[in-house]
mmCIF file of C-alpha atoms in Angstrom:
data_model
loop_
_atom_site.group_PDB
_atom_site.id
_atom_site.type_symbol
_atom_site.label_atom_id
_atom_site.label_comp_id
_atom_site.label_asym_id
_atom_site.label_seq_id
_atom_site.Cartn_x
_atom_site.Cartn_y
_atom_site.Cartn_z
ATOM 1 C CA MET A 1 0.000 0.000 0.000
ATOM 2 C CA ALA A 2 1.091 -1.974 2.086
ATOM 3 C CA LEU A 3 -0.437 -2.253 2.915
ATOM 4 C CA ALA A 4 3.293 -3.074 3.717
ATOM 5 C CA PRO A 5 4.336 -3.379 7.325
ATOM 6 C CA SER A 6 1.618 -1.043 8.457
ATOM 7 C CA ILE A 7 -0.653 -3.461 6.649
ATOM 8 C CA SER A 8 0.095 -6.126 9.193
ATOM 9 C CA THR A 9 1.347 -4.473 12.329
ATOM 10 C CA PRO A 10 1.090 -7.119 15.054
ATOM 11 C CA THR A 11 -0.886 -6.191 18.117
ATOM 12 C CA THR A 12 -1.126 -8.100 21.353
ATOM 13 C CA ASN A 13 -4.433 -6.546 22.374
ATOM 14 C CA PRO A 14 -6.197 -5.273 19.265
ATOM 15 C CA SER A 15 -8.888 -2.690 19.828
ATOM 16 C CA PRO A 16 -12.488 -3.600 18.991
ATOM 17 C CA THR A 17 -12.266 -1.699 15.712
ATOM 18 C CA LEU A 18 -8.729 -2.658 14.720
ATOM 19 C CA HIS A 19 -9.656 -6.226 13.830
ATOM 20 C CA THR A 20 -11.905 -4.903 11.064
ATOM 21 C CA VAL A 21 -8.963 -2.909 9.703
ATOM 22 C CA GLN A 22 -6.955 -6.132 9.802
ATOM 23 C CA ALA A 23 -9.657 -7.783 7.723
ATOM 24 C CA LEU A 24 -9.450 -4.950 5.188
ATOM 25 C CA ARG A 25 -5.677 -5.405 5.014
ATOM 26 C CA GLY A 26 -6.096 -9.031 4.092
ATOM 27 C CA ILE A 27 -8.749 -8.219 1.493
ATOM 28 C CA SER A 28 -6.472 -5.555 -0.014
ATOM 29 C CA ALA A 29 -3.550 -7.973 -0.337
ATOM 30 C CA LEU A 30 -5.803 -10.640 -1.858
ATOM 31 C CA TRP A 31 -7.221 -8.131 -4.343
ATOM 32 C CA VAL A 32 -3.708 -7.244 -5.522
ATOM 33 C CA LEU A 33 -2.880 -10.960 -5.781
ATOM 34 C CA LEU A 34 -5.930 -11.613 -7.977
ATOM 35 C CA TYR A 35 -5.085 -8.601 -10.144
ATOM 36 C CA HIS A 36 -1.546 -9.828 -10.830
ATOM 37 C CA ALA A 37 -2.747 -13.410 -11.294
ATOM 38 C CA GLN A 38 -5.230 -12.254 -13.921
ATOM 39 C CA LEU A 39 -2.520 -10.312 -15.750
ATOM 40 C CA THR A 40 -0.374 -13.430 -16.051
ATOM 41 C CA GLN A 41 -2.861 -16.309 -15.998
ATOM 42 C CA GLY A 42 -5.382 -14.823 -18.407
ATOM 43 C CA HIS A 43 -8.820 -13.177 -18.308
ATOM 44 C CA THR A 44 -12.338 -14.545 -18.116
ATOM 45 C CA ASN A 45 -15.349 -12.674 -19.449
ATOM 46 C CA SER A 46 -17.294 -12.279 -16.237
ATOM 47 C CA TRP A 47 -18.118 -9.915 -13.399
ATOM 48 C CA TYR A 48 -15.190 -11.506 -11.561
ATOM 49 C CA SER A 49 -12.759 -10.311 -14.238
ATOM 50 C CA SER A 50 -14.220 -6.798 -14.076
ATOM 51 C CA VAL A 51 -13.753 -6.576 -10.304
ATOM 52 C CA VAL A 52 -10.267 -8.108 -10.368
ATOM 53 C CA SER A 53 -9.155 -5.727 -13.130
ATOM 54 C CA LEU A 54 -9.339 -2.958 -10.492
ATOM 55 C CA GLY A 55 -7.162 -4.921 -8.066
ATOM 56 C CA TYR A 56 -4.379 -2.334 -8.221
ATOM 57 C CA LEU A 57 -6.636 -0.284 -5.932
ATOM 58 C CA GLY A 58 -5.523 -2.643 -3.173
ATOM 59 C CA VAL A 59 -2.376 -0.506 -3.072
ATOM 60 C CA ASP A 60 -4.465 2.625 -2.587
ATOM 61 C CA LEU A 61 -6.192 0.842 0.289
ATOM 62 C CA PHE A 62 -2.792 0.026 1.770
ATOM 63 C CA PHE A 63 -1.770 3.674 1.702
ATOM 64 C CA VAL A 64 -5.000 4.896 3.292
ATOM 65 C CA ILE A 65 -4.795 2.208 5.990
ATOM 66 C CA SER A 66 -1.158 3.115 6.601
ATOM 67 C CA GLY A 67 -2.065 6.738 7.256
ATOM 68 C CA PHE A 68 -4.862 5.703 9.616
ATOM 69 C CA ILE A 69 -2.615 3.337 11.594
ATOM 70 C CA MET A 70 0.196 5.899 11.835
ATOM 71 C CA ALA A 71 -2.219 8.488 13.209
ATOM 72 C CA MET A 72 -3.560 5.978 15.729
ATOM 73 C CA ASN A 73 -0.127 4.750 16.841
ATOM 74 C CA THR A 74 1.264 8.256 17.363
ATOM 75 C CA ALA A 75 -1.848 9.995 18.720
ATOM 76 C CA ASN A 76 -0.312 10.474 22.170
ATOM 77 C CA SER A 77 3.402 10.250 21.381
ATOM 78 C CA PRO A 78 5.451 12.973 23.119
ATOM 79 C CA ALA A 79 7.235 15.620 21.069
ATOM 80 C CA THR A 80 10.790 14.417 21.652
ATOM 81 C CA ALA A 81 13.733 13.309 19.535
ATOM 82 C CA GLN A 82 13.712 9.991 21.370
ATOM 83 C CA SER A 83 10.084 9.356 20.411
ATOM 84 C CA SER A 84 10.813 10.243 16.796
ATOM 85 C CA VAL A 85 13.891 8.003 16.569
ATOM 86 C CA ARG A 86 12.166 5.091 18.280
ATOM 87 C CA PHE A 87 9.202 5.332 15.928
ATOM 88 C CA ALA A 88 11.496 5.449 12.882
ATOM 89 C CA LEU A 89 13.547 2.452 14.057
ATOM 90 C CA LEU A 90 10.470 0.354 14.802
ATOM 91 C CA ARG A 91 8.954 1.075 11.399
ATOM 92 C CA LEU A 92 12.235 0.427 9.581
ATOM 93 C CA PHE A 93 12.690 -2.911 11.314
ATOM 94 C CA ARG A 94 9.035 -3.694 10.628
ATOM 95 C CA ILE A 95 9.615 -3.164 6.918
ATOM 96 C CA TYR A 96 12.937 -4.936 6.614
ATOM 97 C CA SER A 97 12.255 -7.861 8.967
ATOM 98 C CA GLY A 98 9.691 -9.034 6.450
ATOM 99 C CA TRP A 99 11.355 -7.914 3.242
ATOM 100 C CA TRP A 100 14.938 -9.132 3.674
ATOM 101 C CA PRO A 101 14.039 -12.830 4.100
ATOM 102 C CA VAL A 102 11.799 -12.581 1.026
ATOM 103 C CA PHE A 103 14.570 -10.766 -0.848
ATOM 104 C CA GLY A 104 16.901 -13.693 -0.153
ATOM 105 C CA LEU A 105 14.327 -16.246 -1.283
ATOM 106 C CA CYS A 106 13.547 -14.325 -4.488
ATOM 107 C CA LEU A 107 17.231 -13.948 -5.303
ATOM 108 C CA LEU A 108 17.820 -17.685 -4.857
ATOM 109 C CA TRP A 109 14.729 -18.540 -6.904
ATOM 110 C CA LEU A 110 15.580 -16.259 -9.836
ATOM 111 C CA THR A 111 19.226 -17.374 -9.804
ATOM 112 C CA TRP A 112 18.169 -21.007 -9.906
ATOM 113 C CA LEU A 113 15.751 -20.352 -12.775
ATOM 114 C CA SER A 114 17.904 -18.212 -15.063
ATOM 115 C CA GLY A 115 21.189 -17.349 -13.390
ATOM 116 C CA TRP A 116 22.277 -14.271 -11.446
ATOM 117 C CA PRO A 117 19.813 -11.423 -12.224
ATOM 118 C CA THR A 118 22.261 -8.929 -13.756
ATOM 119 C CA ASN A 119 19.366 -6.828 -15.084
ATOM 120 C CA LYS A 120 18.190 -6.040 -11.538
ATOM 121 C CA ASP A 121 19.396 -3.291 -9.225
ATOM 122 C CA LEU A 122 19.958 -5.481 -6.181
ATOM 123 C CA LEU A 123 21.267 -2.715 -3.917
ATOM 124 C CA SER A 124 18.238 -0.477 -4.502
ATOM 125 C CA SER A 125 15.960 -3.506 -4.208
ATOM 126 C CA PHE A 126 17.544 -4.525 -0.904
ATOM 127 C CA TRP A 127 17.152 -1.076 0.655
ATOM 128 C CA LEU A 128 13.842 -0.276 -1.104
ATOM 129 C CA ILE A 129 15.033 3.009 -2.578
ATOM 130 C CA SER A 130 13.804 2.640 -6.151
ATOM 131 C CA LEU A 131 10.469 3.050 -7.932
ATOM 132 C CA ASN A 132 11.634 1.477 -11.206
ATOM 133 C CA ILE A 133 9.673 -1.768 -11.404
ATOM 134 C CA ASP A 134 11.832 -2.952 -14.311
ATOM 135 C CA THR A 135 14.978 -3.084 -12.164
ATOM 136 C CA LEU A 136 13.460 -4.058 -8.820
ATOM 137 C CA LEU A 137 14.005 -7.667 -7.814
ATOM 138 C CA LEU A 138 10.342 -7.844 -6.806
ATOM 139 C CA PRO A 139 8.338 -5.273 -8.809
ATOM 140 C CA THR A 140 5.613 -4.821 -6.178
ATOM 141 C CA THR A 141 8.094 -3.386 -3.652
ATOM 142 C CA TRP A 142 7.849 0.081 -5.208
ATOM 143 C CA THR A 143 5.014 0.641 -2.738
ATOM 144 C CA LEU A 144 7.367 0.034 0.186
ATOM 145 C CA THR A 145 9.427 3.042 -0.903
ATOM 146 C CA PHE A 146 6.291 5.111 -0.406
ATOM 147 C CA GLU A 147 5.783 3.494 3.004
ATOM 148 C CA LEU A 148 9.314 4.443 4.064
ATOM 149 C CA TYR A 149 8.651 8.003 2.934
ATOM 150 C CA PHE A 150 5.400 8.125 4.898
ATOM 151 C CA TYR A 151 7.202 6.903 8.009
ATOM 152 C CA ALA A 152 9.877 9.580 7.585
ATOM 153 C CA LEU A 153 7.166 12.259 7.428
ATOM 154 C CA ILE A 154 5.546 10.992 10.620
ATOM 155 C CA ALA A 155 8.911 10.715 12.378
ATOM 156 C CA LEU A 156 9.548 14.385 11.573
ATOM 157 C CA CYS A 157 6.068 15.305 12.813
ATOM 158 C CA LEU A 158 6.836 13.658 16.156
ATOM 159 C CA LEU A 159 9.360 16.447 16.775
ATOM 160 C CA LEU A 160 6.444 18.885 16.794
ATOM 161 C CA PRO A 161 3.937 19.524 19.611
ATOM 162 C CA LEU A 162 0.798 17.388 19.464
ATOM 163 C CA GLY A 163 -1.363 20.274 18.326
ATOM 164 C CA SER A 164 0.927 21.180 15.424
ATOM 165 C CA ARG A 165 1.264 17.789 13.741
ATOM 166 C CA SER A 166 -2.036 17.804 11.914
ATOM 167 C CA MET A 167 -1.395 21.368 10.763
ATOM 168 C CA ALA A 168 2.028 20.397 9.418
ATOM 169 C CA LEU A 169 0.583 17.482 7.447
ATOM 170 C CA ALA A 170 -2.285 19.645 6.213
ATOM 171 C CA LEU A 171 0.256 22.159 4.898
ATOM 172 C CA PHE A 172 2.168 19.328 3.249
ATOM 173 C CA GLY A 173 -1.049 18.092 1.636
ATOM 174 C CA THR A 174 -1.790 21.622 0.400
ATOM 175 C CA ALA A 175 1.665 21.771 -1.186
ATOM 176 C CA VAL A 176 1.112 18.383 -2.855
ATOM 177 C CA LEU A 177 -2.263 19.536 -4.180
ATOM 178 C CA ALA A 178 -0.937 22.874 -5.452
ATOM 179 C CA LEU A 179 2.077 21.342 -7.197
ATOM 180 C CA ASN A 180 -0.019 18.685 -8.877
ATOM 181 C CA ILE A 181 -2.546 21.232 -10.101
ATOM 182 C CA TYR A 182 0.372 23.127 -11.623
ATOM 183 C CA TRP A 183 1.859 19.966 -13.193
ATOM 184 C CA ILE A 184 -1.543 19.018 -14.623
ATOM 185 C CA SER A 185 -1.932 22.509 -16.102
ATOM 186 C CA GLN A 186 1.463 22.011 -17.784
ATOM 187 C CA ASP A 187 0.442 18.536 -18.986
ATOM 188 C CA ARG A 188 3.398 17.054 -17.108
ATOM 189 C CA PHE A 189 1.656 13.700 -16.643
ATOM 190 C CA SER A 190 1.448 13.103 -20.389
ATOM 191 C CA PRO A 191 3.537 10.306 -21.962
ATOM 192 C CA GLU A 192 5.209 12.865 -24.246
ATOM 193 C CA LEU A 193 6.734 14.699 -21.260
ATOM 194 C CA PHE A 194 7.608 11.607 -19.254
ATOM 195 C CA GLU A 195 11.347 12.220 -19.695
ATOM 196 C CA GLN A 196 10.941 15.495 -17.805
ATOM 197 C CA SER A 197 9.436 13.780 -14.778
ATOM 198 C CA HIS A 198 11.398 13.807 -11.553
ATOM 199 C CA TRP A 199 11.402 12.423 -8.006
ATOM 200 C CA GLY A 200 9.169 15.237 -6.850
ATOM 201 C CA MET A 201 6.429 13.889 -9.111
ATOM 202 C CA TYR A 202 7.269 10.219 -8.538
ATOM 203 C CA LEU A 203 7.493 10.317 -4.735
ATOM 204 C CA PHE A 204 8.068 13.436 -2.645
ATOM 205 C CA PHE A 205 4.995 15.318 -3.872
ATOM 206 C CA SER A 206 3.305 12.478 -5.700
ATOM 207 C CA PRO A 207 -0.489 12.581 -5.857
ATOM 208 C CA LEU A 208 -0.443 9.214 -4.066
ATOM 209 C CA CYS A 209 0.814 11.011 -0.927
ATOM 210 C CA LEU A 210 -2.716 12.377 -0.593
ATOM 211 C CA GLU A 211 -3.992 8.843 0.044
ATOM 212 C CA PHE A 212 -1.811 8.551 3.116
ATOM 213 C CA LEU A 213 -3.260 11.844 4.332
ATOM 214 C CA TYR A 214 -6.806 10.586 3.703
ATOM 215 C CA GLY A 215 -6.112 7.789 6.175
ATOM 216 C CA TYR A 216 -4.331 10.015 8.668
ATOM 217 C CA PHE A 217 -7.149 12.540 8.868
ATOM 218 C CA SER A 218 -9.786 9.795 8.816
ATOM 219 C CA PHE A 219 -8.469 8.870 12.254
ATOM 220 C CA ARG A 220 -8.146 12.471 13.433
ATOM 221 C CA TRP A 221 -11.664 13.400 12.355
ATOM 222 C CA GLN A 222 -13.460 10.091 12.884
ATOM 223 C CA ARG A 223 -15.683 11.373 15.708
ATOM 224 C CA HIS A 224 -17.019 14.035 13.323
ATOM 225 C CA LEU A 225 -17.793 11.547 10.532
ATOM 226 C CA PRO A 226 -21.136 9.726 10.074
ATOM 227 C CA ALA A 227 -21.552 6.709 12.342
ATOM 228 C CA HIS A 228 -24.357 4.920 10.473
ATOM 229 C CA LEU A 229 -23.119 1.958 8.444
ATOM 230 C CA GLY A 230 -25.659 2.582 5.672
ATOM 231 C CA TRP A 231 -24.151 5.955 4.776
ATOM 232 C CA TRP A 232 -20.717 4.402 4.416
ATOM 233 C CA LEU A 233 -22.087 1.589 2.270
ATOM 234 C CA LEU A 234 -23.696 4.162 -0.013
ATOM 235 C CA ALA A 235 -20.427 6.108 -0.151
ATOM 236 C CA CYS A 236 -18.553 2.915 -1.103
ATOM 237 C CA VAL A 237 -21.016 2.134 -3.880
ATOM 238 C CA LEU A 238 -20.937 5.648 -5.349
ATOM 239 C CA SER A 239 -17.153 6.076 -5.131
ATOM 240 C CA GLY A 240 -16.639 2.548 -6.466
ATOM 241 C CA TRP A 241 -18.924 3.279 -9.406
ATOM 242 C CA ALA A 242 -17.058 6.534 -10.082
ATOM 243 C CA ILE A 243 -13.613 4.992 -10.256
ATOM 244 C CA ALA A 244 -14.787 1.934 -12.202
ATOM 245 C CA SER A 245 -16.430 4.200 -14.765
ATOM 246 C CA TYR A 246 -13.371 6.420 -15.058
ATOM 247 C CA ALA A 247 -11.051 3.408 -15.408
ATOM 248 C CA LEU A 248 -13.259 1.982 -18.157
ATOM 249 C CA TYR A 249 -14.031 5.074 -20.231
ATOM 250 C CA PHE A 250 -11.462 7.791 -19.541
ATOM 251 C CA ALA A 251 -8.122 6.259 -18.499
ATOM 252 C CA HIS A 252 -6.798 6.157 -22.064
ATOM 253 C CA LYS A 253 -3.105 6.807 -21.442
ATOM 254 C CA PRO A 254 -0.560 3.928 -21.408
ATOM 255 C CA SER A 255 -0.989 1.524 -18.455
ATOM 256 C CA GLY A 256 -4.448 2.911 -17.739
ATOM 257 C CA LEU A 257 -5.558 4.275 -14.389
ATOM 258 C CA SER A 258 -3.008 2.139 -12.525
ATOM 259 C CA GLY A 259 -0.012 3.878 -14.099
ATOM 260 C CA PHE A 260 1.922 7.082 -13.471
ATOM 261 C CA PHE A 261 0.175 9.054 -16.230
ATOM 262 C CA HIS A 262 -3.126 8.846 -14.352
ATOM 263 C CA TYR A 263 -1.801 9.228 -10.796
ATOM 264 C CA PRO A 264 -3.752 12.445 -10.087
ATOM 265 C CA GLU A 265 -7.090 10.860 -10.998
ATOM 266 C CA ARG A 266 -6.162 7.661 -9.192
ATOM 267 C CA ALA A 267 -5.269 9.565 -6.023
ATOM 268 C CA VAL A 268 -8.592 11.413 -6.033
ATOM 269 C CA LEU A 269 -10.959 8.630 -7.087
ATOM 270 C CA GLY A 270 -9.041 5.615 -5.776
ATOM 271 C CA GLY A 271 -8.143 7.370 -2.552
ATOM 272 C CA LEU A 272 -11.756 8.423 -1.996
ATOM 273 C CA PHE A 273 -12.965 4.863 -2.600
ATOM 274 C CA ALA A 274 -10.309 3.484 -0.231
ATOM 275 C CA ALA A 275 -11.221 5.998 2.477
ATOM 276 C CA CYS A 276 -14.899 5.079 2.146
ATOM 277 C CA LEU A 277 -14.096 1.368 2.424
ATOM 278 C CA LEU A 278 -12.011 2.045 5.522
ATOM 279 C CA GLY A 279 -14.865 4.033 7.049
ATOM 280 C CA PHE A 280 -17.267 1.183 6.284
ATOM 281 C CA PHE A 281 -15.039 -1.509 7.805
ATOM 282 C CA LEU A 282 -14.396 0.541 10.935
ATOM 283 C CA ARG A 283 -18.127 0.461 11.579
ATOM 284 C CA ALA A 284 -18.745 -3.135 10.478
ATOM 285 C CA THR A 285 -17.384 -4.804 13.600
ATOM 286 C CA ALA A 286 -20.407 -7.090 13.895
ATOM 287 C CA TYR A 287 -19.788 -8.566 10.448
ATOM 288 C CA CYS A 288 -16.051 -9.375 10.650
ATOM 289 C CA PRO A 289 -15.130 -12.574 12.550
ATOM 290 C CA ARG A 290 -12.403 -11.503 14.953
ATOM 291 C CA ARG A 291 -9.990 -14.420 14.736
ATOM 292 C CA LEU A 292 -10.205 -14.708 10.957
ATOM 293 C CA SER A 293 -9.778 -10.937 10.600
ATOM 294 C CA LEU A 294 -6.674 -10.902 12.769
ATOM 295 C CA TRP A 295 -5.147 -13.769 10.784
ATOM 296 C CA CYS A 296 -5.864 -11.918 7.533
ATOM 297 C CA GLY A 297 -4.132 -8.817 8.846
ATOM 298 C CA ASP A 298 -1.197 -10.746 10.288
ATOM 299 C CA ILE A 299 -0.281 -12.440 7.011
ATOM 300 C CA SER A 300 -1.229 -9.563 4.694
ATOM 301 C CA TYR A 301 2.301 -8.142 4.395
ATOM 302 C CA MET A 302 3.768 -11.531 3.562
ATOM 303 C CA LEU A 303 0.864 -12.228 1.205
ATOM 304 C CA TYR A 304 1.635 -8.992 -0.616
ATOM 305 C CA LEU A 305 5.326 -9.862 -0.902
ATOM 306 C CA LEU A 306 4.998 -13.544 -1.748
ATOM 307 C CA HIS A 307 2.139 -13.625 -4.234
ATOM 308 C CA LEU A 308 4.342 -12.736 -7.226
ATOM 309 C CA PRO A 309 6.830 -15.555 -6.486
ATOM 310 C CA ALA A 310 3.805 -17.873 -6.170
ATOM 311 C CA ILE A 311 2.605 -16.729 -9.605
ATOM 312 C CA TRP A 312 6.101 -17.324 -11.025
ATOM 313 C CA LEU A 313 6.075 -20.811 -9.540
ATOM 314 C CA VAL A 314 2.673 -21.715 -11.000
ATOM 315 C CA ASN A 315 3.671 -20.308 -14.387
ATOM 316 C CA SER A 316 6.853 -22.409 -14.372
ATOM 317 C CA MET A 317 4.730 -25.548 -13.991
ATOM 318 C CA ALA A 318 3.158 -24.960 -17.427
ATOM 319 C CA LEU A 319 -0.130 -26.460 -16.255
ATOM 320 C CA HIS A 320 -2.779 -27.137 -18.902
ATOM 321 C CA THR A 321 -5.755 -26.260 -16.750
ATOM 322 C CA SER A 322 -8.351 -23.509 -16.634
ATOM 323 C CA VAL A 323 -7.522 -19.949 -15.608
ATOM 324 C CA MET A 324 -9.599 -20.278 -12.439
ATOM 325 C CA LEU A 325 -7.814 -23.464 -11.336
ATOM 326 C CA ARG A 326 -4.392 -21.885 -11.845
ATOM 327 C CA THR A 327 -5.529 -18.801 -9.936
ATOM 328 C CA LEU A 328 -6.852 -20.982 -7.117
ATOM 329 C CA LEU A 329 -3.470 -22.733 -6.944
ATOM 330 C CA VAL A 330 -1.730 -19.355 -6.711
ATOM 331 C CA ILE A 331 -4.040 -18.357 -3.843
ATOM 332 C CA VAL A 332 -3.435 -21.588 -1.918
ATOM 333 C CA ILE A 333 0.346 -21.415 -2.334
ATOM 334 C CA SER A 334 0.420 -17.711 -1.433
ATOM 335 C CA LEU A 335 -1.699 -18.123 1.703
ATOM 336 C CA ALA A 336 0.318 -21.116 2.899
ATOM 337 C CA ALA A 337 3.670 -19.431 2.253
ATOM 338 C CA ALA A 338 2.517 -16.146 3.826
ATOM 339 C CA THR A 339 1.306 -17.925 6.966
ATOM 340 C CA LEU A 340 4.550 -19.892 7.341
ATOM 341 C CA MET A 341 6.759 -16.860 6.719
ATOM 342 C CA HIS A 342 4.816 -14.569 9.040
ATOM 343 C CA TYR A 343 4.612 -16.868 12.045
ATOM 344 C CA GLY A 344 7.939 -18.615 11.455
ATOM 345 C CA VAL A 345 10.212 -15.779 10.332
ATOM 346 C CA GLU A 346 8.791 -12.266 10.167
ATOM 347 C CA ARG A 347 7.007 -12.125 13.510
ATOM 348 C CA PRO A 348 9.784 -13.708 15.626
ATOM 349 C CA ILE A 349 12.415 -11.365 14.139
ATOM 350 C CA TYR A 350 10.363 -8.238 14.628
ATOM 351 C CA SER A 351 9.236 -9.232 18.123
ATOM 352 C CA ARG A 352 12.838 -9.747 19.184
ATOM 353 C CA VAL A 353 13.888 -6.346 17.837
ATOM 354 C CA ARG A 354 10.912 -4.690 19.501
ATOM 355 C CA ARG A 355 11.773 -6.242 22.866
ATOM 356 C CA LYS A 356 15.353 -5.016 22.605
ATOM 357 C CA LEU A 357 14.227 -1.480 21.836
ATOM 358 C CA GLN A 358 11.779 -1.618 24.724
ATOM 359 C CA THR A 359 14.542 -2.831 27.050
ATOM 360 C CA ARG A 360 16.786 0.054 26.013
ATOM 361 C CA LYS A 361 13.934 2.499 26.530
ATOM 362 C CA SER A 362 13.322 1.147 30.043
ATOM 363 C CA ALA A 363 17.039 1.278 30.854
ATOM 364 C CA ALA A 364 17.205 4.887 29.709
ATOM 365 C CA HIS A 365 14.528 5.783 32.241
#
């Protein structure tokens, strides 16, 4: 998103509403999986194919959820350098404790299949500092670069007094909005001017940054938002219809609504839809089984990272079966691998690091 590490932040005592967010994390990761499976396994002419074709919006959900979780986790954090550094370290370890084991597995797998991947930027892939999906070892990790950037913004905000943090992020959002309006007026998101694009457009002031802010302010303003589930369902339907219609009839540039050339529209329509879904799930506690929801959230980060290797594996089998059977096999392999990696590798590593940081914090006091 993403729904990266913030997609699956482990909690020992989840709040009554957090388990529904965990469920949404799992759904987001599964939606992305189905989208990529359809791209590689083939399409079917059905309502299923139409829904799955919008699966890239799972990333938008990840970003909105990330902003919400960051706002919740730092709501009462003191304005100190120690608080800022501790937050940054925890989030960095949360990212890398899951990614580095997967990086090693992907490197071994690709080397075994076709030799050392000389066409990949392994250093940038390892540290997650690239948005070029062509040179990333695992193309989906471009979203983790955004996550790292979001965490850096929040870490800086923790140096400010509690009352000033929302104002600082609102000013940042205003700058993002103003710059993108200017870039749109100059047609800077057109394929013809792609060579003039820069990191400000790709990341630092990307329209997708607004989705993180949607989530952040959804938490800050939640007591002022409608509480009735029906209103949120209606909002989901209307915003979902809007983005589906735009994706079908107006996203004519290369790569469609999912690509860079349509980022402004995606941030507005996709971000709005994601924020509405989050609002709906926060109020749908009675309809989300707690234990299943928590499991979905726990494995969602690993599911996001491991679904592409699962697709590669199924494709290498050259199975002569239907598209749906191959997709089902991808889902089963992805869920099994994500569960094993989360509970056997990712969670133990991160828990150990967290305990050490907590011990140092206690010793400092």
